[in-house]
Amino acid sequence: MPTYNHILVAVDLTEESGTVLEKATEIGSLCQAKLSLVHVLEPLGYAYGGDIPMDLTEVQKQLDQHARERLTELGARANISTENLHVSIGRPETEVHRIAEETKADLIVVGSHGRHGFGLLLGSTANGVLHGAKCDVLAVKFRE
Ligand code: AMP
């Protein structure tokens, strides 16, 4: 089995994140690897196009805070310390790649629904993370 030093687990904070984290934890303990979590928030400006003049800074801060709390709960299940929890704003695949490179992760773990047709076995985010990643990527298949 290949060995890894630092596993970055990308979570969308749905219930399925627990399944992705469990798999990553199993691999992590076999390799004695460090584990980190990342969740990426969509910038609010994308959703509200800028047609309505609104200051969304406060709302973005609250979403960020909420994501950090959820990430902390999830991280506690795998004894991941707070400095290894990352909340970022942008496109999930871009941010996951950026944080993987910054933190020198050698394995990225994502979840995959595999419900996007026969030819495209990975979901859109999982697919995006796989393409352009500079390290190995493991897609954990969810049972439907
Ligand atoms: P999807 O392709 O949207 O079904 O998502 C599959 C997997 O991509 C999830 O299980 C996560 O591992 C990852 N993912 C999706 N959205 C995000 C997000 N906002 N932040 C971090 N990871 C994500």
Short mmCIF file of N, CA and C and ligand atoms in Angstrom, two decimals:
data_model
loop_
_atom_site.label_atom_id
_atom_site.label_comp_id
_atom_site.label_asym_id
_atom_site.label_seq_id
_atom_site.Cartn_x
_atom_site.Cartn_y
_atom_site.Cartn_z
N MET A 1 0.84 -1.19 0.00
CA MET A 1 0.00 0.00 0.00
C MET A 1 0.88 1.25 0.00
N PRO A 2 0.51 2.27 -0.82
CA PRO A 2 1.31 3.49 -0.83
C PRO A 2 1.20 4.19 0.52
N THR A 3 2.18 5.02 0.83
CA THR A 3 2.10 5.72 2.11
C THR A 3 1.90 7.21 1.88
N TYR A 4 1.20 7.86 2.78
CA TYR A 4 0.92 9.29 2.68
C TYR A 4 1.31 9.97 3.98
N ASN A 5 1.75 11.23 3.85
CA ASN A 5 2.13 12.00 5.05
C ASN A 5 1.05 12.95 5.49
N HIS A 6 0.33 13.49 4.51
CA HIS A 6 -0.66 14.52 4.84
C HIS A 6 -1.89 14.38 3.94
N ILE A 7 -3.00 14.05 4.56
CA ILE A 7 -4.24 13.80 3.81
C ILE A 7 -5.18 14.99 4.00
N LEU A 8 -5.58 15.59 2.89
CA LEU A 8 -6.53 16.71 2.94
C LEU A 8 -7.91 16.18 2.55
N VAL A 9 -8.86 16.35 3.47
CA VAL A 9 -10.22 15.82 3.25
C VAL A 9 -11.14 16.99 2.91
N ALA A 10 -11.73 16.95 1.71
CA ALA A 10 -12.64 18.03 1.28
C ALA A 10 -14.06 17.63 1.67
N VAL A 11 -14.73 18.51 2.41
CA VAL A 11 -16.09 18.18 2.88
C VAL A 11 -17.07 19.27 2.49
N ASP A 12 -18.27 18.84 2.05
CA ASP A 12 -19.31 19.82 1.71
C ASP A 12 -20.23 20.08 2.91
N LEU A 13 -19.93 19.44 4.04
CA LEU A 13 -20.66 19.60 5.30
C LEU A 13 -22.07 19.00 5.26
N THR A 14 -22.36 18.15 4.29
CA THR A 14 -23.60 17.37 4.33
C THR A 14 -23.33 16.17 5.23
N GLU A 15 -24.38 15.38 5.51
CA GLU A 15 -24.20 14.20 6.39
C GLU A 15 -23.16 13.24 5.83
N GLU A 16 -23.02 13.25 4.51
CA GLU A 16 -22.08 12.31 3.87
C GLU A 16 -20.63 12.62 4.19
N SER A 17 -20.38 13.82 4.71
CA SER A 17 -19.00 14.20 5.04
C SER A 17 -18.41 13.22 6.05
N GLY A 18 -19.26 12.70 6.95
CA GLY A 18 -18.80 11.74 7.96
C GLY A 18 -18.21 10.50 7.30
N THR A 19 -18.85 10.04 6.22
CA THR A 19 -18.39 8.84 5.51
C THR A 19 -17.02 9.10 4.88
N VAL A 20 -16.88 10.28 4.29
CA VAL A 20 -15.61 10.63 3.63
C VAL A 20 -14.51 10.71 4.69
N LEU A 21 -14.83 11.34 5.81
CA LEU A 21 -13.84 11.49 6.88
C LEU A 21 -13.44 10.14 7.47
N GLU A 22 -14.43 9.24 7.65
CA GLU A 22 -14.11 7.92 8.21
C GLU A 22 -13.10 7.18 7.33
N LYS A 23 -13.34 7.20 6.02
CA LYS A 23 -12.41 6.51 5.09
C LYS A 23 -11.02 7.13 5.18
N ALA A 24 -10.99 8.47 5.19
CA ALA A 24 -9.70 9.17 5.25
C ALA A 24 -8.99 8.85 6.57
N THR A 25 -9.76 8.75 7.65
CA THR A 25 -9.16 8.46 8.96
C THR A 25 -8.54 7.06 8.97
N GLU A 26 -9.25 6.11 8.34
CA GLU A 26 -8.71 4.73 8.28
C GLU A 26 -7.37 4.71 7.56
N ILE A 27 -7.33 5.39 6.40
CA ILE A 27 -6.08 5.42 5.63
C ILE A 27 -5.02 6.18 6.42
N GLY A 28 -5.45 7.28 7.02
CA GLY A 28 -4.52 8.11 7.80
C GLY A 28 -3.88 7.32 8.93
N SER A 29 -4.67 6.46 9.61
CA SER A 29 -4.06 5.76 10.73
C SER A 29 -3.15 4.64 10.24
N LEU A 30 -3.45 4.07 9.07
CA LEU A 30 -2.54 3.06 8.51
C LEU A 30 -1.18 3.66 8.16
N CYS A 31 -1.23 4.91 7.64
CA CYS A 31 0.03 5.57 7.21
C CYS A 31 0.61 6.46 8.30
N GLN A 32 -0.11 6.63 9.39
CA GLN A 32 0.25 7.61 10.42
C GLN A 32 0.38 9.01 9.83
N ALA A 33 -0.57 9.33 8.95
CA ALA A 33 -0.53 10.62 8.26
C ALA A 33 -1.26 11.69 9.07
N LYS A 34 -0.86 12.93 8.82
CA LYS A 34 -1.59 14.07 9.39
C LYS A 34 -2.86 14.24 8.56
N LEU A 35 -3.96 14.66 9.22
CA LEU A 35 -5.22 14.87 8.51
C LEU A 35 -5.62 16.34 8.59
N SER A 36 -6.11 16.89 7.48
CA SER A 36 -6.66 18.25 7.49
C SER A 36 -8.02 18.22 6.81
N LEU A 37 -8.86 19.19 7.17
CA LEU A 37 -10.19 19.30 6.54
C LEU A 37 -10.29 20.64 5.82
N VAL A 38 -11.01 20.63 4.69
CA VAL A 38 -11.27 21.90 4.01
C VAL A 38 -12.74 21.95 3.59
N HIS A 39 -13.34 23.12 3.82
CA HIS A 39 -14.68 23.39 3.28
C HIS A 39 -14.61 24.72 2.53
N VAL A 40 -15.20 24.75 1.34
CA VAL A 40 -15.16 25.96 0.53
C VAL A 40 -16.56 26.57 0.43
N LEU A 41 -16.63 27.85 0.74
CA LEU A 41 -17.90 28.58 0.65
C LEU A 41 -17.97 29.31 -0.68
N GLU A 42 -19.18 29.34 -1.22
CA GLU A 42 -19.39 30.08 -2.46
C GLU A 42 -19.43 31.57 -2.13
N PRO A 43 -18.74 32.42 -2.89
CA PRO A 43 -18.82 33.86 -2.59
C PRO A 43 -20.25 34.35 -2.82
N LEU A 44 -20.80 35.08 -1.87
CA LEU A 44 -22.20 35.51 -1.99
C LEU A 44 -22.44 36.38 -3.20
N GLY A 45 -21.43 37.14 -3.59
CA GLY A 45 -21.56 38.01 -4.76
C GLY A 45 -21.94 37.22 -6.01
N TYR A 46 -21.51 35.93 -6.07
CA TYR A 46 -21.83 35.09 -7.24
C TYR A 46 -23.34 34.85 -7.30
N ALA A 47 -23.91 34.56 -6.13
CA ALA A 47 -25.33 34.18 -6.09
C ALA A 47 -26.23 35.37 -6.34
N TYR A 48 -25.80 36.54 -5.89
CA TYR A 48 -26.70 37.70 -6.00
C TYR A 48 -26.18 38.72 -7.01
N GLY A 49 -25.49 38.26 -8.00
CA GLY A 49 -25.08 38.97 -9.19
C GLY A 49 -24.71 40.44 -9.11
N GLY A 50 -25.07 41.15 -8.07
CA GLY A 50 -24.71 42.56 -7.98
C GLY A 50 -25.84 43.46 -8.47
N ASP A 51 -26.99 42.89 -8.87
CA ASP A 51 -28.12 43.71 -9.31
C ASP A 51 -28.70 44.51 -8.16
N ILE A 52 -28.75 43.86 -7.00
CA ILE A 52 -29.33 44.54 -5.84
C ILE A 52 -28.17 45.08 -5.00
N PRO A 53 -28.11 46.39 -4.76
CA PRO A 53 -26.99 46.91 -3.97
C PRO A 53 -27.17 46.53 -2.49
N MET A 54 -26.42 45.55 -2.05
CA MET A 54 -26.52 45.08 -0.66
C MET A 54 -25.13 44.82 -0.13
N ASP A 55 -24.91 45.14 1.14
CA ASP A 55 -23.63 44.80 1.73
C ASP A 55 -23.75 43.40 2.33
N LEU A 56 -23.07 42.46 1.70
CA LEU A 56 -23.21 41.06 2.12
C LEU A 56 -22.09 40.62 3.06
N THR A 57 -21.25 41.58 3.46
CA THR A 57 -20.08 41.23 4.28
C THR A 57 -20.50 40.50 5.56
N GLU A 58 -21.54 41.03 6.23
CA GLU A 58 -21.98 40.46 7.50
C GLU A 58 -22.50 39.03 7.31
N VAL A 59 -23.30 38.86 6.24
CA VAL A 59 -23.87 37.53 5.95
C VAL A 59 -22.74 36.55 5.65
N GLN A 60 -21.76 37.02 4.87
CA GLN A 60 -20.62 36.15 4.52
C GLN A 60 -19.86 35.75 5.80
N LYS A 61 -19.72 36.71 6.72
CA LYS A 61 -19.02 36.43 7.99
C LYS A 61 -19.76 35.36 8.77
N GLN A 62 -21.11 35.47 8.79
CA GLN A 62 -21.91 34.50 9.54
C GLN A 62 -21.81 33.11 8.91
N LEU A 63 -21.83 33.07 7.59
CA LEU A 63 -21.71 31.77 6.90
C LEU A 63 -20.35 31.15 7.19
N ASP A 64 -19.32 32.01 7.21
CA ASP A 64 -17.96 31.57 7.50
C ASP A 64 -17.89 30.99 8.92
N GLN A 65 -18.50 31.72 9.86
CA GLN A 65 -18.51 31.29 11.26
C GLN A 65 -19.22 29.94 11.41
N HIS A 66 -20.38 29.83 10.74
CA HIS A 66 -21.17 28.59 10.80
C HIS A 66 -20.34 27.42 10.24
N ALA A 67 -19.68 27.66 9.10
CA ALA A 67 -18.87 26.60 8.47
C ALA A 67 -17.74 26.19 9.42
N ARG A 68 -17.12 27.18 10.08
CA ARG A 68 -16.03 26.87 11.01
C ARG A 68 -16.53 25.99 12.16
N GLU A 69 -17.73 26.31 12.67
CA GLU A 69 -18.28 25.51 13.77
C GLU A 69 -18.54 24.07 13.33
N ARG A 70 -19.14 23.95 12.13
CA ARG A 70 -19.44 22.59 11.62
C ARG A 70 -18.14 21.82 11.37
N LEU A 71 -17.13 22.51 10.88
CA LEU A 71 -15.84 21.88 10.59
C LEU A 71 -15.17 21.45 11.90
N THR A 72 -15.32 22.27 12.92
CA THR A 72 -14.74 21.96 14.23
C THR A 72 -15.39 20.69 14.81
N GLU A 73 -16.73 20.60 14.69
CA GLU A 73 -17.44 19.40 15.18
C GLU A 73 -16.95 18.16 14.45
N LEU A 74 -16.85 18.29 13.14
CA LEU A 74 -16.43 17.16 12.32
C LEU A 74 -14.98 16.78 12.64
N GLY A 75 -14.14 17.80 12.74
CA GLY A 75 -12.72 17.58 13.02
C GLY A 75 -12.51 16.91 14.37
N ALA A 76 -13.39 17.21 15.35
CA ALA A 76 -13.25 16.64 16.69
C ALA A 76 -13.41 15.13 16.64
N ARG A 77 -14.22 14.64 15.69
CA ARG A 77 -14.42 13.18 15.58
C ARG A 77 -13.13 12.46 15.20
N ALA A 78 -12.23 13.17 14.55
CA ALA A 78 -10.98 12.53 14.09
C ALA A 78 -9.77 13.17 14.75
N ASN A 79 -10.01 13.88 15.87
CA ASN A 79 -8.92 14.55 16.60
C ASN A 79 -8.08 15.46 15.73
N ILE A 80 -8.74 16.19 14.85
CA ILE A 80 -8.00 17.11 13.98
C ILE A 80 -7.95 18.47 14.68
N SER A 81 -6.74 18.99 14.84
CA SER A 81 -6.64 20.25 15.59
C SER A 81 -7.04 21.44 14.71
N THR A 82 -7.44 22.55 15.38
CA THR A 82 -8.05 23.67 14.65
C THR A 82 -7.13 24.27 13.58
N GLU A 83 -5.83 24.20 13.78
CA GLU A 83 -4.97 24.80 12.73
C GLU A 83 -5.00 23.98 11.44
N ASN A 84 -5.56 22.77 11.52
CA ASN A 84 -5.66 21.96 10.31
C ASN A 84 -7.08 21.95 9.73
N LEU A 85 -7.89 22.93 10.17
CA LEU A 85 -9.23 23.09 9.61
C LEU A 85 -9.21 24.34 8.73
N HIS A 86 -9.64 24.21 7.48
CA HIS A 86 -9.57 25.33 6.54
C HIS A 86 -10.94 25.67 5.99
N VAL A 87 -11.35 26.93 6.15
CA VAL A 87 -12.57 27.41 5.48
C VAL A 87 -12.10 28.44 4.48
N SER A 88 -12.57 28.28 3.24
CA SER A 88 -12.09 29.16 2.20
C SER A 88 -13.27 29.61 1.34
N ILE A 89 -13.08 30.70 0.61
CA ILE A 89 -14.16 31.20 -0.25
C ILE A 89 -13.71 31.15 -1.70
N GLY A 90 -14.53 30.58 -2.55
CA GLY A 90 -14.18 30.52 -3.98
C GLY A 90 -14.81 29.31 -4.64
N ARG A 91 -14.14 28.83 -5.69
CA ARG A 91 -14.61 27.60 -6.36
C ARG A 91 -14.02 26.41 -5.63
N PRO A 92 -14.84 25.41 -5.25
CA PRO A 92 -14.31 24.29 -4.46
C PRO A 92 -13.05 23.67 -5.05
N GLU A 93 -13.06 23.36 -6.36
CA GLU A 93 -11.89 22.65 -6.91
C GLU A 93 -10.63 23.52 -6.84
N THR A 94 -10.78 24.83 -7.15
CA THR A 94 -9.62 25.72 -7.15
C THR A 94 -9.05 25.85 -5.73
N GLU A 95 -9.95 26.04 -4.77
CA GLU A 95 -9.50 26.24 -3.39
C GLU A 95 -8.91 24.96 -2.80
N VAL A 96 -9.52 23.82 -3.14
CA VAL A 96 -8.98 22.55 -2.63
C VAL A 96 -7.56 22.34 -3.18
N HIS A 97 -7.37 22.63 -4.46
CA HIS A 97 -6.02 22.50 -5.05
C HIS A 97 -5.04 23.45 -4.36
N ARG A 98 -5.49 24.70 -4.16
CA ARG A 98 -4.60 25.71 -3.57
C ARG A 98 -4.17 25.28 -2.17
N ILE A 99 -5.15 24.87 -1.37
CA ILE A 99 -4.82 24.50 0.02
C ILE A 99 -3.99 23.22 0.06
N ALA A 100 -4.28 22.29 -0.86
CA ALA A 100 -3.47 21.05 -0.92
C ALA A 100 -2.01 21.40 -1.18
N GLU A 101 -1.79 22.35 -2.12
CA GLU A 101 -0.41 22.71 -2.45
C GLU A 101 0.24 23.48 -1.29
N GLU A 102 -0.51 24.43 -0.74
CA GLU A 102 0.03 25.25 0.36
C GLU A 102 0.43 24.41 1.56
N THR A 103 -0.38 23.38 1.85
CA THR A 103 -0.13 22.58 3.06
C THR A 103 0.66 21.31 2.74
N LYS A 104 1.09 21.21 1.47
CA LYS A 104 1.89 20.05 1.01
C LYS A 104 1.18 18.72 1.26
N ALA A 105 -0.13 18.70 0.98
CA ALA A 105 -0.88 17.44 1.10
C ALA A 105 -0.43 16.51 -0.01
N ASP A 106 -0.33 15.21 0.29
CA ASP A 106 0.02 14.26 -0.77
C ASP A 106 -1.14 13.34 -1.13
N LEU A 107 -2.28 13.53 -0.46
CA LEU A 107 -3.52 12.83 -0.87
C LEU A 107 -4.71 13.73 -0.56
N ILE A 108 -5.59 13.87 -1.54
CA ILE A 108 -6.85 14.60 -1.32
C ILE A 108 -7.96 13.55 -1.33
N VAL A 109 -8.85 13.62 -0.35
CA VAL A 109 -9.98 12.69 -0.31
C VAL A 109 -11.27 13.47 -0.51
N VAL A 110 -12.09 13.03 -1.48
CA VAL A 110 -13.40 13.67 -1.75
C VAL A 110 -14.46 12.58 -1.76
N GLY A 111 -15.72 13.00 -1.68
CA GLY A 111 -16.83 12.05 -1.83
C GLY A 111 -17.29 12.05 -3.27
N SER A 112 -17.95 10.96 -3.68
CA SER A 112 -18.46 10.90 -5.06
C SER A 112 -19.80 10.20 -5.11
N HIS A 113 -20.76 10.85 -5.75
CA HIS A 113 -22.08 10.23 -5.91
C HIS A 113 -22.11 9.32 -7.12
N GLY A 114 -21.28 9.64 -8.12
CA GLY A 114 -21.23 8.81 -9.32
C GLY A 114 -22.58 8.68 -10.00
N ARG A 115 -23.36 9.76 -9.97
CA ARG A 115 -24.72 9.64 -10.53
C ARG A 115 -24.86 10.47 -11.81
N HIS A 116 -23.73 10.82 -12.36
CA HIS A 116 -23.80 11.70 -13.53
C HIS A 116 -23.63 10.94 -14.84
N GLY A 117 -24.19 9.74 -14.92
CA GLY A 117 -24.16 9.01 -16.18
C GLY A 117 -23.04 8.00 -16.25
N PHE A 118 -23.14 7.13 -17.21
CA PHE A 118 -22.20 6.02 -17.32
C PHE A 118 -20.77 6.50 -17.61
N GLY A 119 -20.65 7.44 -18.52
CA GLY A 119 -19.32 7.89 -18.94
C GLY A 119 -18.64 8.76 -17.89
N LEU A 120 -19.44 9.42 -17.08
CA LEU A 120 -18.88 10.37 -16.11
C LEU A 120 -19.18 9.83 -14.72
N LEU A 121 -18.24 9.05 -14.21
CA LEU A 121 -18.53 8.33 -12.97
C LEU A 121 -18.42 9.19 -11.72
N LEU A 122 -17.79 10.34 -11.83
CA LEU A 122 -17.61 11.17 -10.65
C LEU A 122 -18.58 12.35 -10.68
N GLY A 123 -18.95 12.84 -9.52
CA GLY A 123 -19.77 14.05 -9.44
C GLY A 123 -18.95 15.24 -9.90
N SER A 124 -19.58 16.39 -10.04
CA SER A 124 -18.89 17.52 -10.64
C SER A 124 -17.71 18.03 -9.81
N THR A 125 -17.89 18.12 -8.50
CA THR A 125 -16.79 18.64 -7.69
C THR A 125 -15.64 17.63 -7.61
N ALA A 126 -16.02 16.38 -7.41
CA ALA A 126 -15.00 15.32 -7.33
C ALA A 126 -14.19 15.30 -8.64
N ASN A 127 -14.90 15.42 -9.74
CA ASN A 127 -14.27 15.43 -11.05
C ASN A 127 -13.32 16.64 -11.19
N GLY A 128 -13.80 17.79 -10.75
CA GLY A 128 -13.00 19.01 -10.82
C GLY A 128 -11.75 18.91 -9.95
N VAL A 129 -11.88 18.28 -8.79
CA VAL A 129 -10.73 18.14 -7.88
C VAL A 129 -9.70 17.19 -8.50
N LEU A 130 -10.21 16.11 -9.11
CA LEU A 130 -9.30 15.13 -9.71
C LEU A 130 -8.46 15.78 -10.82
N HIS A 131 -9.13 16.58 -11.66
CA HIS A 131 -8.41 17.21 -12.77
C HIS A 131 -7.61 18.40 -12.27
N GLY A 132 -6.34 18.35 -12.51
CA GLY A 132 -5.48 19.47 -12.11
C GLY A 132 -4.86 19.29 -10.73
N ALA A 133 -5.19 18.21 -10.03
CA ALA A 133 -4.56 17.99 -8.72
C ALA A 133 -3.10 17.59 -8.92
N LYS A 134 -2.24 18.10 -8.04
CA LYS A 134 -0.81 17.79 -8.17
C LYS A 134 -0.42 16.59 -7.30
N CYS A 135 -1.42 16.01 -6.63
CA CYS A 135 -1.13 14.83 -5.80
C CYS A 135 -2.21 13.79 -6.06
N ASP A 136 -2.15 12.66 -5.37
CA ASP A 136 -3.18 11.62 -5.55
C ASP A 136 -4.53 12.13 -5.05
N VAL A 137 -5.59 11.59 -5.65
CA VAL A 137 -6.96 11.94 -5.21
C VAL A 137 -7.72 10.64 -5.02
N LEU A 138 -8.38 10.52 -3.88
CA LEU A 138 -9.22 9.35 -3.63
C LEU A 138 -10.68 9.81 -3.59
N ALA A 139 -11.53 9.20 -4.44
CA ALA A 139 -12.96 9.52 -4.42
C ALA A 139 -13.69 8.40 -3.68
N VAL A 140 -14.30 8.76 -2.57
CA VAL A 140 -15.03 7.77 -1.76
C VAL A 140 -16.45 7.68 -2.30
N LYS A 141 -16.82 6.52 -2.77
CA LYS A 141 -18.12 6.33 -3.41
C LYS A 141 -19.22 6.20 -2.34
N PHE A 142 -20.25 7.03 -2.44
CA PHE A 142 -21.37 6.92 -1.51
C PHE A 142 -22.32 5.84 -2.00
N ARG A 143 -22.87 5.12 -1.05
CA ARG A 143 -23.90 4.12 -1.42
C ARG A 143 -25.22 4.86 -1.52
N GLU A 144 -25.95 4.63 -2.63
CA GLU A 144 -27.22 5.36 -2.82
C GLU A 144 -28.39 4.47 -2.43
P1 AMP B 1 -20.34 16.81 -5.59
O1 AMP B 1 -19.49 16.56 -6.79
O2 AMP B 1 -20.86 18.21 -5.48
O3 AMP B 1 -21.41 15.76 -5.42
O4 AMP B 1 -19.39 16.70 -4.30
C1 AMP B 1 -18.61 15.57 -4.11
C2 AMP B 1 -17.54 15.85 -3.08
O5 AMP B 1 -16.81 17.02 -3.41
C3 AMP B 1 -18.02 16.06 -1.65
O6 AMP B 1 -18.28 14.84 -0.98
C4 AMP B 1 -16.80 16.77 -1.07
O7 AMP B 1 -15.75 15.84 -0.85
C5 AMP B 1 -16.39 17.68 -2.22
N1 AMP B 1 -17.05 18.98 -2.12
C6 AMP B 1 -18.20 19.39 -2.71
N2 AMP B 1 -18.49 20.65 -2.37
C7 AMP B 1 -17.50 21.08 -1.55
C8 AMP B 1 -17.21 22.29 -0.84
N3 AMP B 1 -18.01 23.33 -0.92
N4 AMP B 1 -16.10 22.34 -0.09
C9 AMP B 1 -15.25 21.29 0.00
N5 AMP B 1 -15.48 20.12 -0.63
C10 AMP B 1 -16.57 20.01 -1.39
#
